[in-house]
Amino acid sequence: METPVISSPVSPTAPVGEQQLRMTYEQYLAWAGEDTRGEWVNGEAIKFMPPKALHQNLTGFLYTLLTFFVKMFKLGYVGIAPLEVRLTTNSSREPDIFFVAKSHLDIVNDDRVDGVPDLIVEVVSKDSMQRDREEKYDEYEAAGVREYWIIDNRPRRHLAEFYRLDAKGMYQRIEPINGIFRSEVIQGFWLRIDWLWQSTPDEVESLREIISSTGLNPFDRKN
């Protein structure tokens, strides 16, 4: 196997703790193991530092809500990092969470997602602020990701941004109403923004509240 060409162990512009290496996509696949947190963009592999507990707590909470809701109503598939999403021939990302609607589940295979998810969620960490708000924002918009959520639950920040593609394929920011954001991509799903800032959010109670508001019984086979 050809050894990846390393232009610099750590790029001068990379956040502290982040490693960037020059290599082809095929080299990246051979280099990245199943437990590697990394991405490949325009011929450069980026290896991330392990996420902190605060990041993982919120990611786990959102993943639980989305997964159970989507499964209950048979809406599609919810994935979580580290799972590769091949957006374009020049980009291989590992979004924190993503959703693929059942109408095109064919893009999900045993190895990766080869195509564009309908929804991507990124939980901001210290080393991902610029990447999530600038690089990925532009990339997801251009690729056609219908909804993009950026959530920063770090102390003294607490910022939740929700974007949705308009008719021209441009992201428009959607403001929560009365403290609640409602997704158009996952019909019937919504979030109470206060849940995002809790140190130990209650997945069961939150899910019960979301499902009860739909007026549907997820266990009714007719739904």
mmCIF file of C-alpha atoms in Angstrom:
data_model
loop_
_atom_site.group_PDB
_atom_site.id
_atom_site.type_symbol
_atom_site.label_atom_id
_atom_site.label_comp_id
_atom_site.label_asym_id
_atom_site.label_seq_id
_atom_site.Cartn_x
_atom_site.Cartn_y
_atom_site.Cartn_z
ATOM 1 C CA MET A 1 0.000 0.000 0.000
ATOM 2 C CA GLU A 2 1.403 3.381 -0.981
ATOM 3 C CA THR A 3 2.284 5.573 1.979
ATOM 4 C CA PRO A 4 0.217 8.791 2.184
ATOM 5 C CA VAL A 5 2.141 11.910 1.204
ATOM 6 C CA ILE A 6 2.414 14.147 4.250
ATOM 7 C CA SER A 7 2.954 17.795 3.421
ATOM 8 C CA SER A 8 2.962 18.862 7.064
ATOM 9 C CA PRO A 9 2.244 16.878 10.263
ATOM 10 C CA VAL A 10 0.115 19.773 11.430
ATOM 11 C CA SER A 11 -1.118 22.439 9.057
ATOM 12 C CA PRO A 12 -0.293 26.012 10.185
ATOM 13 C CA THR A 13 -3.986 26.892 9.888
ATOM 14 C CA ALA A 14 -5.305 23.803 11.664
ATOM 15 C CA PRO A 15 -6.809 24.181 15.147
ATOM 16 C CA VAL A 16 -4.650 22.927 18.002
ATOM 17 C CA GLY A 17 -4.767 19.139 18.226
ATOM 18 C CA GLU A 18 -6.008 18.686 14.652
ATOM 19 C CA GLN A 19 -3.827 16.858 12.124
ATOM 20 C CA GLN A 20 -4.030 17.437 8.388
ATOM 21 C CA LEU A 21 -2.373 15.133 5.848
ATOM 22 C CA ARG A 22 -2.206 15.222 2.049
ATOM 23 C CA MET A 23 -3.446 11.986 0.451
ATOM 24 C CA THR A 24 -5.801 10.587 -2.174
ATOM 25 C CA TYR A 25 -9.269 9.324 -1.283
ATOM 26 C CA GLU A 26 -8.127 5.725 -1.738
ATOM 27 C CA GLN A 27 -5.214 6.354 0.632
ATOM 28 C CA TYR A 28 -7.597 7.939 3.088
ATOM 29 C CA LEU A 29 -9.801 4.839 3.141
ATOM 30 C CA ALA A 30 -6.764 2.662 3.844
ATOM 31 C CA TRP A 31 -5.454 5.049 6.513
ATOM 32 C CA ALA A 32 -8.673 5.692 8.423
ATOM 33 C CA GLY A 33 -9.804 2.909 10.750
ATOM 34 C CA GLU A 34 -13.366 2.358 11.976
ATOM 35 C CA ASP A 35 -12.656 4.324 15.170
ATOM 36 C CA THR A 36 -10.844 7.201 13.475
ATOM 37 C CA ARG A 37 -12.567 10.571 13.737
ATOM 38 C CA GLY A 38 -11.593 12.223 10.503
ATOM 39 C CA GLU A 39 -12.704 13.634 7.176
ATOM 40 C CA TRP A 40 -11.270 13.970 3.676
ATOM 41 C CA VAL A 41 -11.751 17.142 1.644
ATOM 42 C CA ASN A 42 -10.013 18.193 -1.585
ATOM 43 C CA GLY A 43 -7.110 15.794 -1.203
ATOM 44 C CA GLU A 44 -6.516 16.460 2.480
ATOM 45 C CA ALA A 45 -7.343 14.151 5.391
ATOM 46 C CA ILE A 46 -8.214 15.810 8.693
ATOM 47 C CA LYS A 47 -7.893 13.852 11.925
ATOM 48 C CA PHE A 48 -9.798 15.267 14.901
ATOM 49 C CA MET A 49 -9.199 15.156 18.609
ATOM 50 C CA PRO A 50 -11.609 12.906 20.569
ATOM 51 C CA PRO A 51 -14.824 14.792 21.466
ATOM 52 C CA LYS A 52 -15.474 16.002 25.011
ATOM 53 C CA ALA A 53 -18.209 14.690 27.309
ATOM 54 C CA LEU A 54 -20.356 17.835 26.854
ATOM 55 C CA HIS A 55 -20.329 17.335 23.088
ATOM 56 C CA GLN A 56 -21.130 13.639 23.360
ATOM 57 C CA ASN A 57 -23.949 14.126 25.868
ATOM 58 C CA LEU A 58 -25.823 16.451 23.526
ATOM 59 C CA THR A 59 -25.039 14.367 20.446
ATOM 60 C CA GLY A 60 -26.346 11.255 22.193
ATOM 61 C CA PHE A 61 -29.506 13.060 23.308
ATOM 62 C CA LEU A 62 -30.328 14.319 19.823
ATOM 63 C CA TYR A 63 -29.456 11.013 18.195
ATOM 64 C CA THR A 64 -31.773 9.169 20.597
ATOM 65 C CA LEU A 65 -34.691 11.531 19.935
ATOM 66 C CA LEU A 66 -34.242 11.480 16.176
ATOM 67 C CA THR A 67 -33.642 7.733 15.902
ATOM 68 C CA PHE A 68 -36.684 6.689 17.929
ATOM 69 C CA PHE A 69 -38.964 9.223 16.247
ATOM 70 C CA VAL A 70 -37.818 8.265 12.746
ATOM 71 C CA LYS A 71 -38.105 4.541 13.473
ATOM 72 C CA MET A 72 -41.517 4.848 15.111
ATOM 73 C CA PHE A 73 -42.989 6.611 12.097
ATOM 74 C CA LYS A 74 -40.859 4.770 9.509
ATOM 75 C CA LEU A 75 -39.474 7.973 8.025
ATOM 76 C CA GLY A 76 -35.978 6.877 7.004
ATOM 77 C CA TYR A 77 -32.551 6.419 8.565
ATOM 78 C CA VAL A 78 -30.584 8.339 11.202
ATOM 79 C CA GLY A 79 -26.796 7.979 11.349
ATOM 80 C CA ILE A 80 -24.142 9.155 13.774
ATOM 81 C CA ALA A 81 -20.375 9.726 13.578
ATOM 82 C CA PRO A 82 -18.023 8.131 12.866
ATOM 83 C CA LEU A 83 -19.857 7.061 9.706
ATOM 84 C CA GLU A 84 -18.621 8.330 6.367
ATOM 85 C CA VAL A 85 -20.894 10.508 4.231
ATOM 86 C CA ARG A 86 -19.531 10.899 0.699
ATOM 87 C CA LEU A 87 -21.198 14.133 -0.368
ATOM 88 C CA THR A 88 -19.218 14.645 -3.585
ATOM 89 C CA THR A 89 -16.167 13.171 -5.293
ATOM 90 C CA ASN A 90 -14.056 15.745 -3.443
ATOM 91 C CA SER A 91 -15.600 15.461 0.005
ATOM 92 C CA SER A 92 -15.946 12.742 2.613
ATOM 93 C CA ARG A 93 -17.421 14.000 5.890
ATOM 94 C CA GLU A 94 -18.446 12.471 9.218
ATOM 95 C CA PRO A 95 -21.371 14.615 10.440
ATOM 96 C CA ASP A 96 -22.234 14.285 14.112
ATOM 97 C CA ILE A 97 -25.773 13.227 13.132
ATOM 98 C CA PHE A 98 -27.598 12.970 9.808
ATOM 99 C CA PHE A 99 -30.981 11.869 8.462
ATOM 100 C CA VAL A 100 -31.805 10.236 5.122
ATOM 101 C CA ALA A 101 -35.477 10.108 4.091
ATOM 102 C CA LYS A 102 -36.937 6.746 3.085
ATOM 103 C CA SER A 103 -37.498 7.973 -0.472
ATOM 104 C CA HIS A 104 -33.780 7.592 -1.215
ATOM 105 C CA LEU A 105 -32.424 5.116 1.300
ATOM 106 C CA ASP A 106 -30.505 3.553 -1.577
ATOM 107 C CA ILE A 107 -27.648 5.989 -0.835
ATOM 108 C CA VAL A 108 -27.055 4.175 2.479
ATOM 109 C CA ASN A 109 -24.895 1.062 2.126
ATOM 110 C CA ASP A 110 -22.853 -1.188 4.414
ATOM 111 C CA ASP A 111 -19.737 0.990 4.172
ATOM 112 C CA ARG A 112 -20.926 4.581 3.964
ATOM 113 C CA VAL A 113 -23.541 7.017 2.692
ATOM 114 C CA ASP A 114 -22.911 7.746 -0.995
ATOM 115 C CA GLY A 115 -24.999 10.850 -1.496
ATOM 116 C CA VAL A 116 -26.594 13.811 0.230
ATOM 117 C CA PRO A 117 -28.548 13.435 3.508
ATOM 118 C CA ASP A 118 -31.720 15.464 3.978
ATOM 119 C CA LEU A 119 -30.617 16.768 7.378
ATOM 120 C CA ILE A 120 -27.216 17.234 9.010
ATOM 121 C CA VAL A 121 -26.586 18.203 12.634
ATOM 122 C CA GLU A 122 -23.195 19.441 13.815
ATOM 123 C CA VAL A 123 -22.522 19.994 17.529
ATOM 124 C CA VAL A 124 -19.826 22.635 17.851
ATOM 125 C CA SER A 125 -16.604 21.883 19.701
ATOM 126 C CA LYS A 126 -13.588 24.097 20.336
ATOM 127 C CA ASP A 127 -11.788 22.970 17.207
ATOM 128 C CA SER A 128 -14.808 22.911 14.880
ATOM 129 C CA MET A 129 -16.265 26.452 15.074
ATOM 130 C CA GLN A 130 -14.895 27.710 11.758
ATOM 131 C CA ARG A 131 -15.348 24.376 10.024
ATOM 132 C CA ASP A 132 -19.018 24.012 11.079
ATOM 133 C CA ARG A 133 -20.084 27.623 10.501
ATOM 134 C CA GLU A 134 -18.137 28.364 7.335
ATOM 135 C CA GLU A 135 -16.637 25.408 5.489
ATOM 136 C CA LYS A 136 -19.425 22.904 6.134
ATOM 137 C CA TYR A 137 -22.138 25.540 5.833
ATOM 138 C CA ASP A 138 -20.997 26.352 2.284
ATOM 139 C CA GLU A 139 -20.400 22.710 1.397
ATOM 140 C CA TYR A 140 -23.734 21.421 2.701
ATOM 141 C CA GLU A 141 -25.599 24.269 1.017
ATOM 142 C CA ALA A 142 -23.914 23.593 -2.334
ATOM 143 C CA ALA A 143 -24.526 19.838 -2.029
ATOM 144 C CA GLY A 144 -28.245 20.354 -1.334
ATOM 145 C CA VAL A 145 -28.578 19.282 2.312
ATOM 146 C CA ARG A 146 -32.131 20.475 2.972
ATOM 147 C CA GLU A 147 -31.703 21.327 6.661
ATOM 148 C CA TYR A 148 -28.543 22.096 8.596
ATOM 149 C CA TRP A 149 -28.496 22.495 12.380
ATOM 150 C CA ILE A 150 -25.479 23.996 14.163
ATOM 151 C CA ILE A 151 -25.672 23.680 17.936
ATOM 152 C CA ASP A 152 -23.134 25.074 20.387
ATOM 153 C CA ASN A 153 -23.860 23.937 23.945
ATOM 154 C CA ARG A 154 -20.592 25.053 25.484
ATOM 155 C CA PRO A 155 -20.842 27.157 28.685
ATOM 156 C CA ARG A 156 -21.623 30.845 28.100
ATOM 157 C CA ARG A 157 -22.367 30.206 24.424
ATOM 158 C CA HIS A 158 -25.636 28.275 24.074
ATOM 159 C CA LEU A 159 -26.402 28.993 20.445
ATOM 160 C CA ALA A 160 -28.682 26.964 18.185
ATOM 161 C CA GLU A 161 -28.827 27.845 14.487
ATOM 162 C CA PHE A 162 -31.229 26.179 12.072
ATOM 163 C CA TYR A 163 -30.933 26.604 8.305
ATOM 164 C CA ARG A 164 -33.199 25.452 5.503
ATOM 165 C CA LEU A 165 -32.727 25.583 1.734
ATOM 166 C CA ASP A 166 -34.989 28.015 -0.081
ATOM 167 C CA ALA A 167 -36.315 27.713 -3.640
ATOM 168 C CA LYS A 168 -32.997 29.048 -4.974
ATOM 169 C CA GLY A 169 -30.953 26.478 -3.098
ATOM 170 C CA MET A 170 -29.657 28.987 -0.556
ATOM 171 C CA TYR A 171 -29.752 28.550 3.208
ATOM 172 C CA GLN A 172 -32.170 30.733 5.125
ATOM 173 C CA ARG A 173 -31.952 30.854 8.896
ATOM 174 C CA ILE A 174 -35.125 29.653 10.619
ATOM 175 C CA GLU A 175 -35.811 31.166 14.034
ATOM 176 C CA PRO A 176 -37.529 29.036 16.698
ATOM 177 C CA ILE A 177 -41.028 30.207 17.643
ATOM 178 C CA ASN A 178 -41.811 30.412 21.356
ATOM 179 C CA GLY A 179 -38.624 28.494 22.076
ATOM 180 C CA ILE A 180 -39.446 25.617 19.708
ATOM 181 C CA PHE A 181 -37.902 24.661 16.370
ATOM 182 C CA ARG A 182 -39.989 22.529 14.017
ATOM 183 C CA SER A 183 -38.316 20.518 11.273
ATOM 184 C CA GLU A 184 -39.783 20.404 7.781
ATOM 185 C CA VAL A 185 -37.498 17.570 6.713
ATOM 186 C CA ILE A 186 -38.631 15.231 9.512
ATOM 187 C CA GLN A 187 -42.357 15.883 9.570
ATOM 188 C CA GLY A 188 -43.807 16.175 13.052
ATOM 189 C CA PHE A 189 -40.437 16.422 14.775
ATOM 190 C CA TRP A 190 -39.605 19.435 16.911
ATOM 191 C CA LEU A 191 -37.163 20.546 19.597
ATOM 192 C CA ARG A 192 -37.600 22.667 22.678
ATOM 193 C CA ILE A 193 -34.450 24.796 22.666
ATOM 194 C CA ASP A 194 -34.109 24.697 26.465
ATOM 195 C CA TRP A 195 -33.507 20.947 26.257
ATOM 196 C CA LEU A 196 -30.223 21.591 24.482
ATOM 197 C CA TRP A 197 -28.652 23.377 27.446
ATOM 198 C CA GLN A 198 -29.504 20.828 30.125
ATOM 199 C CA SER A 199 -26.554 18.917 31.582
ATOM 200 C CA THR A 200 -28.562 15.679 31.710
ATOM 201 C CA PRO A 201 -31.517 16.018 29.309
ATOM 202 C CA ASP A 202 -34.284 13.441 29.708
ATOM 203 C CA GLU A 203 -34.621 11.594 26.392
ATOM 204 C CA VAL A 204 -37.677 9.607 27.457
ATOM 205 C CA GLU A 205 -39.720 12.572 28.680
ATOM 206 C CA SER A 206 -38.682 14.734 25.723
ATOM 207 C CA LEU A 207 -39.607 12.017 23.243
ATOM 208 C CA ARG A 208 -42.945 11.439 24.969
ATOM 209 C CA GLU A 209 -43.722 15.163 24.657
ATOM 210 C CA ILE A 210 -42.779 15.254 20.981
ATOM 211 C CA ILE A 211 -44.775 12.157 20.045
ATOM 212 C CA SER A 212 -47.866 13.123 22.052
ATOM 213 C CA SER A 213 -48.014 16.464 20.220
ATOM 214 C CA THR A 214 -48.424 14.688 16.863
ATOM 215 C CA GLY A 215 -51.745 13.175 17.902
ATOM 216 C CA LEU A 216 -50.609 9.899 16.345
ATOM 217 C CA ASN A 217 -50.032 6.501 17.862
ATOM 218 C CA PRO A 218 -46.665 5.271 16.556
ATOM 219 C CA PHE A 219 -47.682 1.688 17.346
ATOM 220 C CA ASP A 220 -50.796 1.870 15.180
ATOM 221 C CA ARG A 221 -49.927 -0.050 12.014
ATOM 222 C CA LYS A 222 -52.262 2.199 10.007
ATOM 223 C CA ASN A 223 -50.020 5.246 10.566
#
